[in-house]
Coordinates of C-alpha atoms in Angstrom, one line a residue:
X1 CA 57.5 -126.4 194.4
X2 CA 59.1 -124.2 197.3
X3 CA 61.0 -126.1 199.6
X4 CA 58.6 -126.7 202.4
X5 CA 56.2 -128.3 200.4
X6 CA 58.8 -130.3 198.7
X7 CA 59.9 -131.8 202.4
X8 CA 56.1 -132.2 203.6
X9 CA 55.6 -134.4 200.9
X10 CA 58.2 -136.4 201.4
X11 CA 57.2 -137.0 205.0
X12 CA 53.6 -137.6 203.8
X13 CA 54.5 -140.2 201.5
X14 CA 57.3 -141.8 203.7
X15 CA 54.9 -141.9 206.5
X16 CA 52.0 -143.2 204.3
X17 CA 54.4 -146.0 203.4
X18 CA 55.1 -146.9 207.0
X19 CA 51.8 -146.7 207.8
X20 CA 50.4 -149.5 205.3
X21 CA 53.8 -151.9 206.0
X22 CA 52.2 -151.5 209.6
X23 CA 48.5 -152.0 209.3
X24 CA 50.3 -155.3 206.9
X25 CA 52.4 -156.7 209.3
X26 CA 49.6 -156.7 212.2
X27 CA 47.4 -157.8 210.0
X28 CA 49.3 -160.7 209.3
X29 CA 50.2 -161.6 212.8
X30 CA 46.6 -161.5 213.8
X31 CA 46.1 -164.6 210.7
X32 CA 49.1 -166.1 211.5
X33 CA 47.6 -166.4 215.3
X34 CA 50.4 -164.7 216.9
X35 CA 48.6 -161.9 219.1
X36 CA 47.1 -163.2 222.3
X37 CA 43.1 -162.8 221.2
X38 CA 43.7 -164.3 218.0
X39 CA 45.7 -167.3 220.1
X40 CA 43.6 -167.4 222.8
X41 CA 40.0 -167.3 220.4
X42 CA 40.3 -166.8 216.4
X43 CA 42.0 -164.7 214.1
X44 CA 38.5 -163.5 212.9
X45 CA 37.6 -162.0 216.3
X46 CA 40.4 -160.6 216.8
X47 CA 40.3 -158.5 213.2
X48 CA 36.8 -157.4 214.1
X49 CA 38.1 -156.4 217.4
X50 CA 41.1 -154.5 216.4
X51 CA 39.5 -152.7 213.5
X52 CA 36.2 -152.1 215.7
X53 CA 38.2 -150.5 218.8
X54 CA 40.5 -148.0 216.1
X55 CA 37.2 -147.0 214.7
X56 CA 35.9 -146.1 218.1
X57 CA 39.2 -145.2 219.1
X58 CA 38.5 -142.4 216.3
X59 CA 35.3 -141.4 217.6
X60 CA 36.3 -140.8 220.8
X61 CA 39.3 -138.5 220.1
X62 CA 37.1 -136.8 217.8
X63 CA 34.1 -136.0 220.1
X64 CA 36.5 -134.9 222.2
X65 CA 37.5 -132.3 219.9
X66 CA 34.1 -131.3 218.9
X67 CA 31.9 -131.5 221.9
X68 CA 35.0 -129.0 223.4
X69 CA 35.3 -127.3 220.6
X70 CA 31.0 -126.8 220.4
X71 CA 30.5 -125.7 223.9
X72 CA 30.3 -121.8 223.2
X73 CA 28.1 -122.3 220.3
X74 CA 24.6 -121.0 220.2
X75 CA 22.7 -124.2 220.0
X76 CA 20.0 -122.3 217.5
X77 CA 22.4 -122.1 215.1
X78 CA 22.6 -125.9 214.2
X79 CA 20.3 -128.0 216.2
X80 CA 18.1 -128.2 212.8
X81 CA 20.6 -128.5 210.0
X82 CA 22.6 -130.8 212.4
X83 CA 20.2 -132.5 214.5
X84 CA 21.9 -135.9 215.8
X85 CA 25.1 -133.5 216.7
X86 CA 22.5 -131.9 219.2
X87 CA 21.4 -134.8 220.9
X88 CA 25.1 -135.0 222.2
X89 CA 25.3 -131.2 222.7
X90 CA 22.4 -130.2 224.6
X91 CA 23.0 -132.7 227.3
X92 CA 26.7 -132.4 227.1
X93 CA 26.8 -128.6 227.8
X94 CA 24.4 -128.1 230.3
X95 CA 26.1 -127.5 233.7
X96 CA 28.8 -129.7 234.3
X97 CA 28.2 -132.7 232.5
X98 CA 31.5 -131.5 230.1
X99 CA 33.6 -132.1 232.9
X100 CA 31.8 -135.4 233.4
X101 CA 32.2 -136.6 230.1
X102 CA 35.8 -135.7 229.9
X103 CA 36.3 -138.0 232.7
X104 CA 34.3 -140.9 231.3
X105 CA 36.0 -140.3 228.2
X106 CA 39.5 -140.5 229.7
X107 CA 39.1 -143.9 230.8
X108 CA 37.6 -144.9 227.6
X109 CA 40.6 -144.0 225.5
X110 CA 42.8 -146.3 228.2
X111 CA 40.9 -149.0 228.2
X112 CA 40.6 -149.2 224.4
X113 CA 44.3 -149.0 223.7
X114 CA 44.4 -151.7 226.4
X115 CA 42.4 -153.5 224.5
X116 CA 44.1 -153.3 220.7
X117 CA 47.4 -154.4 222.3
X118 CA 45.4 -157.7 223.0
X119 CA 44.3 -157.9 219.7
X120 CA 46.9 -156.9 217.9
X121 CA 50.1 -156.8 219.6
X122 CA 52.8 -159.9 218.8
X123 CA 53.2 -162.2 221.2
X124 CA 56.6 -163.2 222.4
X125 CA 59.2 -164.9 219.7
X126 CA 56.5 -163.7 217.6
X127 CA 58.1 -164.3 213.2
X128 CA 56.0 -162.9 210.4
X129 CA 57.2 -164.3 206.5
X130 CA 60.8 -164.4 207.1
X131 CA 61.2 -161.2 207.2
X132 CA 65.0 -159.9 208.6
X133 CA 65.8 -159.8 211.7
X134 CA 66.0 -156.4 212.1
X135 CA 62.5 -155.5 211.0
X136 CA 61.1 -158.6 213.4
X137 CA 63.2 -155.8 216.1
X138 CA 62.2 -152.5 215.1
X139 CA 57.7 -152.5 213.9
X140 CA 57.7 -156.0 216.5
X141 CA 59.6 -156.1 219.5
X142 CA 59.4 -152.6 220.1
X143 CA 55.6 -151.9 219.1
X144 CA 56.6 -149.5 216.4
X145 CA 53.8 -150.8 214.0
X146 CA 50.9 -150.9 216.7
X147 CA 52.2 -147.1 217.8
X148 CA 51.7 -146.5 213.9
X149 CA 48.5 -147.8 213.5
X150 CA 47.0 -146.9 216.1
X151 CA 48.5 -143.4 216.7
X152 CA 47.5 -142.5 212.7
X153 CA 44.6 -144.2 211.9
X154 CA 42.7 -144.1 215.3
X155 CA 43.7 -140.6 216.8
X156 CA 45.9 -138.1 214.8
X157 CA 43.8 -138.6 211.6
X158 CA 40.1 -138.1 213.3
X159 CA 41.6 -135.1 215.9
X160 CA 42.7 -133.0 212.2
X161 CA 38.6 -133.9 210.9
X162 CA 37.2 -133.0 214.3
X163 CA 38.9 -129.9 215.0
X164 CA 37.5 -127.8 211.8
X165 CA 34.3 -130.0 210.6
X166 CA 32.9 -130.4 214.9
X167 CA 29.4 -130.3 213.6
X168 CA 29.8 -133.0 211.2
X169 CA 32.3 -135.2 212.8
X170 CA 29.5 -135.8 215.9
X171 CA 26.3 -135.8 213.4
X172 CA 26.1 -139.7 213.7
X173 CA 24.4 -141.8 216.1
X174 CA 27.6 -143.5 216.5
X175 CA 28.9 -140.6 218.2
X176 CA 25.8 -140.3 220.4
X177 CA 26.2 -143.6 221.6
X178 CA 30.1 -142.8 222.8
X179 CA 28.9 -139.7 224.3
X180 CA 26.9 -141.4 226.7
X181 CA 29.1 -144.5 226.9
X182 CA 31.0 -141.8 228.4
X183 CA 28.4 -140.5 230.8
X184 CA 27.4 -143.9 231.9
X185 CA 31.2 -144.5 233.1
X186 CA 31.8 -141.6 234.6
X187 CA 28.2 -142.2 236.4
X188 CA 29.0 -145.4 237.3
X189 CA 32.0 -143.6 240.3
X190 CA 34.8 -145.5 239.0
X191 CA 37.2 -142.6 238.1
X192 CA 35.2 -140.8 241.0
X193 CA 38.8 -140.4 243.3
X194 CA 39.5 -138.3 240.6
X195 CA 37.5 -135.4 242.0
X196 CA 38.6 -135.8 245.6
X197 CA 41.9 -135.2 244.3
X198 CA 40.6 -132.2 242.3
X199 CA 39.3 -130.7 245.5
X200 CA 42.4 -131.1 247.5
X201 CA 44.3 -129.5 244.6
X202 CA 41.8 -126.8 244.6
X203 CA 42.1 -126.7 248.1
X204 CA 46.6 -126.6 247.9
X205 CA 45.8 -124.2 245.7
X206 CA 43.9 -121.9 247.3
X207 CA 41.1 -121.8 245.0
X208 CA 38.2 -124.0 245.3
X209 CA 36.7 -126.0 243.1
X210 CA 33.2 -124.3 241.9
X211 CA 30.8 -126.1 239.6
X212 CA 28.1 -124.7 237.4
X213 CA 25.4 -126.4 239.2
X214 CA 23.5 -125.9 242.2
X215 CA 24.8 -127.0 245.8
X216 CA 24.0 -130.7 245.5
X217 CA 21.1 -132.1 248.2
X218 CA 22.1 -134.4 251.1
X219 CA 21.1 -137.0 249.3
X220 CA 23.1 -136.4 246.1
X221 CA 26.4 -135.8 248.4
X222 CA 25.6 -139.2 249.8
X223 CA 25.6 -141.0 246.6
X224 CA 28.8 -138.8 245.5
X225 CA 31.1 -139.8 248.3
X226 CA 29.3 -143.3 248.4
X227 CA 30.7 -143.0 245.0
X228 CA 34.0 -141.3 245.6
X229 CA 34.8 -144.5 248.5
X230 CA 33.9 -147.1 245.9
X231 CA 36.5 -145.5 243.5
X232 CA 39.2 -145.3 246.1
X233 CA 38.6 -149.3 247.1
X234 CA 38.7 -150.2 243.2
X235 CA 42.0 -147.9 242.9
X236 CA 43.3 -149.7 246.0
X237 CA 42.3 -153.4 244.8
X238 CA 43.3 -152.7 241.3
X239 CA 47.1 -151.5 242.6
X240 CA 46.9 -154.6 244.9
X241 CA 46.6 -157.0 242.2
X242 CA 48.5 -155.3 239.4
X243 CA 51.7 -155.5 242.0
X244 CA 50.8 -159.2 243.1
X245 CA 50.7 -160.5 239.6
X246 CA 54.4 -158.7 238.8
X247 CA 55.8 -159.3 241.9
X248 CA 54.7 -163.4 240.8
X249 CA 55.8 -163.1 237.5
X250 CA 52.2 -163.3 236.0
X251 CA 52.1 -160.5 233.6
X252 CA 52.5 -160.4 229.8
X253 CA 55.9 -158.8 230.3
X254 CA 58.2 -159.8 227.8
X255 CA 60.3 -163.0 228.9
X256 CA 63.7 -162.2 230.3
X257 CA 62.9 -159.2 232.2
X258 CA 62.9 -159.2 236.6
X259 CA 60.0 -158.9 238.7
X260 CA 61.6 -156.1 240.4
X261 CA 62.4 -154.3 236.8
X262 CA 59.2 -154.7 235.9
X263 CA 57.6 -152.9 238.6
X264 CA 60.1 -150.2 238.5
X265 CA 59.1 -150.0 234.5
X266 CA 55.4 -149.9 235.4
X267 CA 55.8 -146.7 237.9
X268 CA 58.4 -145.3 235.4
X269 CA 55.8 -145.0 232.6
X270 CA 53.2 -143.9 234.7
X271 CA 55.5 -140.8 235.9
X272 CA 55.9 -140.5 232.1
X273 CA 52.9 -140.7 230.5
X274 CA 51.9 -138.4 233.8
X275 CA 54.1 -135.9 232.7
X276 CA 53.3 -135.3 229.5
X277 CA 49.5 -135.4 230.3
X278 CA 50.5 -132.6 232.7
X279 CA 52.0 -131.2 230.2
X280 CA 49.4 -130.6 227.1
X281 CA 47.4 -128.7 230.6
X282 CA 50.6 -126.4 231.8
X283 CA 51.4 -125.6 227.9
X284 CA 47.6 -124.4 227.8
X285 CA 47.2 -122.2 230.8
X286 CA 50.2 -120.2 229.9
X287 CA 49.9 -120.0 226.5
X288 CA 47.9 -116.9 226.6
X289 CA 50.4 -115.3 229.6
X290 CA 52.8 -112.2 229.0
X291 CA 56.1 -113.5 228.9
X292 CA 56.5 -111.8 232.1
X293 CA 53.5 -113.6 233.7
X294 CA 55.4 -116.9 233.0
X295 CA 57.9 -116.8 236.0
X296 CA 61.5 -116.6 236.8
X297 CA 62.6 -120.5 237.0
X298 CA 65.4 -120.9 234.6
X299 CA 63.6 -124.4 232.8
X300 CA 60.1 -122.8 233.1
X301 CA 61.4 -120.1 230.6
X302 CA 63.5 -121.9 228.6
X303 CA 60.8 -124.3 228.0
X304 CA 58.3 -121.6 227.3
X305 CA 60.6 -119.9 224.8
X306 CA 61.0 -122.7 222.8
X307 CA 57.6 -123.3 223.0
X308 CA 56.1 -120.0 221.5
X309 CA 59.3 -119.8 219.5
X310 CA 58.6 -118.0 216.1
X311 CA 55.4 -118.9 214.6
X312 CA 54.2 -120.9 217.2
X313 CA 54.1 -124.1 215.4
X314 CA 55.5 -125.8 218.2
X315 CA 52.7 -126.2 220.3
X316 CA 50.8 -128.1 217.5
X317 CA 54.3 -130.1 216.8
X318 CA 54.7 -130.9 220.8
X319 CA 50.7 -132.2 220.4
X320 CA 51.4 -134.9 217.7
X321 CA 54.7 -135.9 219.7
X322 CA 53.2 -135.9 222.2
X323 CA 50.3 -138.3 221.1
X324 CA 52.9 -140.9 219.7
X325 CA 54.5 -140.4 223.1
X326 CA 51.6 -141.6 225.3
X327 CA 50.2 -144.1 222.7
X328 CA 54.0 -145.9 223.1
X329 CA 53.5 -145.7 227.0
X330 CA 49.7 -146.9 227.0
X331 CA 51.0 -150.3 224.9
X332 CA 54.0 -151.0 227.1
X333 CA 51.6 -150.5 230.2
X334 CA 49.1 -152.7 229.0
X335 CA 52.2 -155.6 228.6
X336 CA 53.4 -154.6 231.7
X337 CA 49.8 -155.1 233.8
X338 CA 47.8 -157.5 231.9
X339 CA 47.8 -160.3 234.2
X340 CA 48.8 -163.4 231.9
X341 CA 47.2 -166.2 234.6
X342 CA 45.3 -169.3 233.3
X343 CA 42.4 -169.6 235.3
X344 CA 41.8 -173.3 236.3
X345 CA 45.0 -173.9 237.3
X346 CA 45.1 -173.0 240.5
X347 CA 47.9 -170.5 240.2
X348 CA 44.8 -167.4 240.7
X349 CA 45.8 -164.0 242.1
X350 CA 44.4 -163.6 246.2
X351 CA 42.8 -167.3 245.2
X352 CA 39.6 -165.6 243.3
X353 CA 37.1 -167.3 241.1
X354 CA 38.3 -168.7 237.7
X355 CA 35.5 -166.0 236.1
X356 CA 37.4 -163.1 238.1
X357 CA 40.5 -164.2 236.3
X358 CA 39.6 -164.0 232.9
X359 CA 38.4 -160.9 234.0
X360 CA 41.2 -159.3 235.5
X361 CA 43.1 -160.6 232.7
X362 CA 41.2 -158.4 230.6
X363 CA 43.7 -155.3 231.9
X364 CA 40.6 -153.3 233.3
X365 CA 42.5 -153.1 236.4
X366 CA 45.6 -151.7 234.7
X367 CA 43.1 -149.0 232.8
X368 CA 41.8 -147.6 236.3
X369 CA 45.5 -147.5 237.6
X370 CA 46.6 -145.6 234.9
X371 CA 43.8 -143.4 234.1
X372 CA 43.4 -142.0 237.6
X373 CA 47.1 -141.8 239.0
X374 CA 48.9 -141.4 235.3
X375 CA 46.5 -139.3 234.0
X376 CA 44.0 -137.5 235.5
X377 CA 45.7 -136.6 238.6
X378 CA 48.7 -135.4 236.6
X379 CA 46.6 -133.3 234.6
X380 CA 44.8 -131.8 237.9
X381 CA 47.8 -130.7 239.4
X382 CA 49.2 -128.8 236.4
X383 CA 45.9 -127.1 236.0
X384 CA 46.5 -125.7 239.7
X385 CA 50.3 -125.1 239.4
X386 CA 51.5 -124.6 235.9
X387 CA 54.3 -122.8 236.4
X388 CA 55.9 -124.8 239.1
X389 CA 55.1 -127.6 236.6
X390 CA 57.1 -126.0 233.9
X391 CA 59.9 -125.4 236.4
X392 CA 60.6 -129.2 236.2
X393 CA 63.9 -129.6 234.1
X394 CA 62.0 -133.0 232.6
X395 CA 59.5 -131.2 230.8
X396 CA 62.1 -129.3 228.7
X397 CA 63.5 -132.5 228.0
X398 CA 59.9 -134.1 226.9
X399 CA 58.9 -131.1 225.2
X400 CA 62.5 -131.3 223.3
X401 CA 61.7 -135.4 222.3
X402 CA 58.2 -134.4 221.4
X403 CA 59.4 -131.9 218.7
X404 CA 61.9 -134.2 217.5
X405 CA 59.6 -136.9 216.8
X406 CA 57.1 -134.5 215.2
X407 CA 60.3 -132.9 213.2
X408 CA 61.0 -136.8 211.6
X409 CA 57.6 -136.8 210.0
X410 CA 56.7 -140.1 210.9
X411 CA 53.3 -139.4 211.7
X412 CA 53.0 -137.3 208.6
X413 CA 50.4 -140.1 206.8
X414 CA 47.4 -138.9 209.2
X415 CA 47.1 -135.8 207.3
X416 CA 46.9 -137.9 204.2
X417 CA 44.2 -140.0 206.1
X418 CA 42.1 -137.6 207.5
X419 CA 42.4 -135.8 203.7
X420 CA 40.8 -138.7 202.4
X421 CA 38.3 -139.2 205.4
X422 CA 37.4 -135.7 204.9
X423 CA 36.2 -136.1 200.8
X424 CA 34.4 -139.6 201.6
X425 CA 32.5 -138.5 204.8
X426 CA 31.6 -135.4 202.7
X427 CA 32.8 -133.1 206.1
X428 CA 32.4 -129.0 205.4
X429 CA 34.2 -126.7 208.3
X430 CA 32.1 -125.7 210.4
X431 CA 31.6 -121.8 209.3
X432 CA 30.0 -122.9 206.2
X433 CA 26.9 -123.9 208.6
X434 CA 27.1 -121.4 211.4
X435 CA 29.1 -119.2 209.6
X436 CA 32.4 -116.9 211.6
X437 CA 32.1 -116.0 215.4
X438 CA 32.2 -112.1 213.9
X439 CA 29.2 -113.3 211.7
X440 CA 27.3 -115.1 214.5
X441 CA 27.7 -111.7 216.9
X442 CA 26.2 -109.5 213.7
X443 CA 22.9 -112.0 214.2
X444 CA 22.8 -111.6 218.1
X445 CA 23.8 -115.0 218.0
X446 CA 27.4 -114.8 219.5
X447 CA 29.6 -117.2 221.4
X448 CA 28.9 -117.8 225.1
X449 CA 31.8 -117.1 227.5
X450 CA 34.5 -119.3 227.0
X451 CA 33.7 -122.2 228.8
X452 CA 36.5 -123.6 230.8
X453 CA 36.0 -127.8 232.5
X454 CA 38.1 -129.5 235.3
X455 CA 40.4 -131.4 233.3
X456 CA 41.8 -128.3 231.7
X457 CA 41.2 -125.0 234.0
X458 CA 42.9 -123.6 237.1
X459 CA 40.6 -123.9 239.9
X460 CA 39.2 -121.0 241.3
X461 CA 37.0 -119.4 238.0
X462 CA 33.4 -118.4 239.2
X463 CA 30.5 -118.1 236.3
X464 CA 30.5 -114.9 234.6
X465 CA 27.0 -113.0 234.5
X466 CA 25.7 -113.7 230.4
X467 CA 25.2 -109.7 230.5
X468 CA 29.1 -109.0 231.7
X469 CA 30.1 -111.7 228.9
X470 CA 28.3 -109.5 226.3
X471 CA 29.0 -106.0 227.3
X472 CA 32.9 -107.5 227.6
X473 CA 32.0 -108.3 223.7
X474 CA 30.9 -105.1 222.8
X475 CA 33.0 -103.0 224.5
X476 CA 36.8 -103.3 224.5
X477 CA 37.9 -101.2 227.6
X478 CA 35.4 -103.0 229.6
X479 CA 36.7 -106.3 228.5
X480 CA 40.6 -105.0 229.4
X481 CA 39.5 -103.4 232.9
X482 CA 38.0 -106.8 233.7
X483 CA 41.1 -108.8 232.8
X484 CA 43.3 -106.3 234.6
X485 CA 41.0 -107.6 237.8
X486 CA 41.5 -110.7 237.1
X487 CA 45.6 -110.7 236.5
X488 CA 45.9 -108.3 239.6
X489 CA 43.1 -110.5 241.8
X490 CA 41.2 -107.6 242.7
X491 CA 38.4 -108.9 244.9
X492 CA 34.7 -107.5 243.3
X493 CA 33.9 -106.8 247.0
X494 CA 36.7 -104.8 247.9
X495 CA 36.2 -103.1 244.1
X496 CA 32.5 -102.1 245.4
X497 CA 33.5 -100.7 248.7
X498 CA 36.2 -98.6 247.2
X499 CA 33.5 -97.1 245.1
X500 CA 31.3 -96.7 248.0
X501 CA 34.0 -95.0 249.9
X502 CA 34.4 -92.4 246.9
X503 CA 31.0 -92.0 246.9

């Protein structure tokens, strides 16, 4: 056994270990009624809750993975072996419903870690078997065995499945039905300020916006801005309340802490989980550059150098630090703006009904806040400026904690997990089905352009002609000349009128 594979197992089964003492210990406190749901209703909701949510939880990482990952692929080559998968796909790829769903699905990952952390987080002074003090601190206080369980089981472990077996991870109705949970949110113009913000990105940047559809009518603008105001009032009214009930003390923050230093932690870890949402974008759009393309800012090249150091195996590393990262934030968020307000009392936030209580004390309101200003906006701007983003010294530092965290091997147990998911589920990778992309060219059934979305593109990109995508595929120097247009931004007007002049 070589060294490497000596020190991965360790991590595996070190990892493994700290997984199961974590599923234990939440498990316990949800019987033990010592998480708010299982306090607040019954223990047995709360397990159905918790265990329901990290299954979807799981599904919707993974049809994230796939449905991306699926978009350039001939539908003809699967729609019969994998039928249910193209219920999703045909709908999802077809103009710009991937960006649509993206943004649906953005607020659905929120909203469900919202929701675990009020099914399985501890509550305050929460005490579990007598365990020592020091463990009570570390997987209880802190969240450490929520990150674990939810990071692991719910998101790492399902992303390793879905990024190699895409056709079989989505061949489920269950995965047809988060698809277009998806769609129906995104429909529904909540996260809708989330493309006025795109559009004046597009617009600082120079490069406007363009979608794969046709111009919309007058009366589908209507309904979109109708839409994009409604979003901006719920933004406005969710921020409203969020900062009432922590101003007032009536948030699930932990006791002890000041109003004042809980709104400075709520804006704080919003910038955070910003930035490294901002970051998974930036890392993307350069990681095809020259490493002279990449700028001149001191940060932006040391962070790119460590980056694509060597074999490049720290991008993947940054990506699973990163994910333990954000899951950390999302749980400290959700403390920090559920609203903890007994309706009946009189004690209400703005005085509202004792049924819009309960449900602001739901944390819906904190999922909109942080979806569209510490997510989706981030992840807008880095698209449009990625190496200004890179120039920020913080993102060296972030990208250096990521690594470290990936480095300790505590999240080592998903690969373990999604082994085992992988043998039960009966998964095969996906060119067992559809075969190679050099093998799906030799049938005339090639890959379409590479598709790019608005959560992940720099604004600007106009559709390339299906006959310029395939000539670029067959022949090499075409393929070059048209990238040197595009790295030079040669204007295709200005190309034809200097042909006309030779002429």
């Amino acid at each position: 056994m070589t060294e490497n594979n000596a020190c991965t197992l360790v991590k595996n089964v070190y990892s493994t270990i700290l997984l199961i003492f974590s599923v234990v210990i939440v498990m316990g406190l949800i019987f033990t009624e010592q998480t708010k749901m299982s306090q607040d209703v019954h223990p047995a909701l709360a397990f159905v809750v918790l265990w329901g949510l990290i299954l979807w939880l799981g599904m919707v990482e993974g049809g994230q993975a796939s449905l991306v990952g699926l978009a350039p692929i001939n539908f003809e080559l699967y729609k019969d072996s994998h039928p249910t998968t193209y219920i999703s796909t045909k709908v999802c790829h077809v103009g710009d419903n991937l960006d649509r769903y993206l943004m649906g699905r953005q607020f659905m990952v929120i909203f469900i870690a919202f929701c675990i952390n009020m099914a399985g987080a501890p509550v305050g002074g929460a005490e579990l078997w007598g365990l020592p003090q020091w463990i009570i601190d570390v997987f209880l206080v802190t969240g450490f065995a929520m990150i674990l369980f939810t990071c692991m089981i719910g998101q790492l472990a399902t992303q390793v499945n879905a990024s190699h077996c895409m056709l079989d991870y989505i061949n489920t109705y269950f995965a047809v039905f988060t698809f277009y949970t998806a769609m129906a949110i995104e429909f529904s113009g909540l996260m809708h300020v989330s493309y006025f913000i795109q559009k004046c990105v597009g617009w600082a940047a120079g490069k406007p916006i363009q979608s794969n559809e046709p111009p919309m009518s007058a009366l589908q603008a209507s309904f979109f801005w109708f839409r994009v105001v409604l979003s901006a009032a719920v933004l406005g009214f969710s921020l409203a309340v969020t900062l009432e009930g922590l101003f007032t003390g009536n948030t699930t923050m932990w006791d002890g802490v000041p109003n004042a230093v809980a709104v400075i932690l709520f804006f704080l870890l919003m910038s955070v989980v910003g930035l490294l949402e901002g970051m998974q974008i930036a890392f993307f759009a350069v990681a095809k550059l020259k490493k002279s393309e990449r700028g001149r800012a001191p940060f932006a090249l040391k962070t790119c150098e460590l980056l694509f150091r060597g074999d490049g195996h720290n991008l993947p590393g940054f990506m699973i630090g990163r994910q333990l990262c954000v899951v950390s934030c999302f749980f400290i968020i959700a403390r920090v703006t559920s609203l903890n307000v007994e309706p009946g009392n009189g004690n209400n936030i703005f005085g509202v009904s004792d049924a819009a209580q309960t449900f602001f004390n739901m944390g819906f309101l904190g999922a909109v806040i942080t979806t569209i200003l510490g997510s989706i906006t981030w992840q807008l701007v880095a698209s449009a400026f990625p190496l200004a983003f890179l120039s920020n010294p913080l993102v060296y530092v972030f990208l250096r904690i990521c690594l470290f965290l990936e480095a300790t091997g505590i999240a080592s147990g998903a690969w373990v997990l999604a082994a085992l998911h992988k043998r039960v589920a009966g998964f095969q990778r996906d060119e067992v089905y559809i075969g190679t992309a050099e093998e799906r060219e030799a049938k005339d059934l090639g890959d379409q352009k590479e598709v790019e979305h608005a959560l992940a593109k720099l604004p600007g990109f106009t559709t390339m002609p299906e006959a310029l995508a395939k000539l670029m595929s067959q022949d090499p120097s075409v393929k070059e000349f048209v990238r040197s247009m595009s790295a030079n931004n040669i204007d295709v007007g200005d190309l034809n009128l200097q042909n006309e002049e030779q002429v």
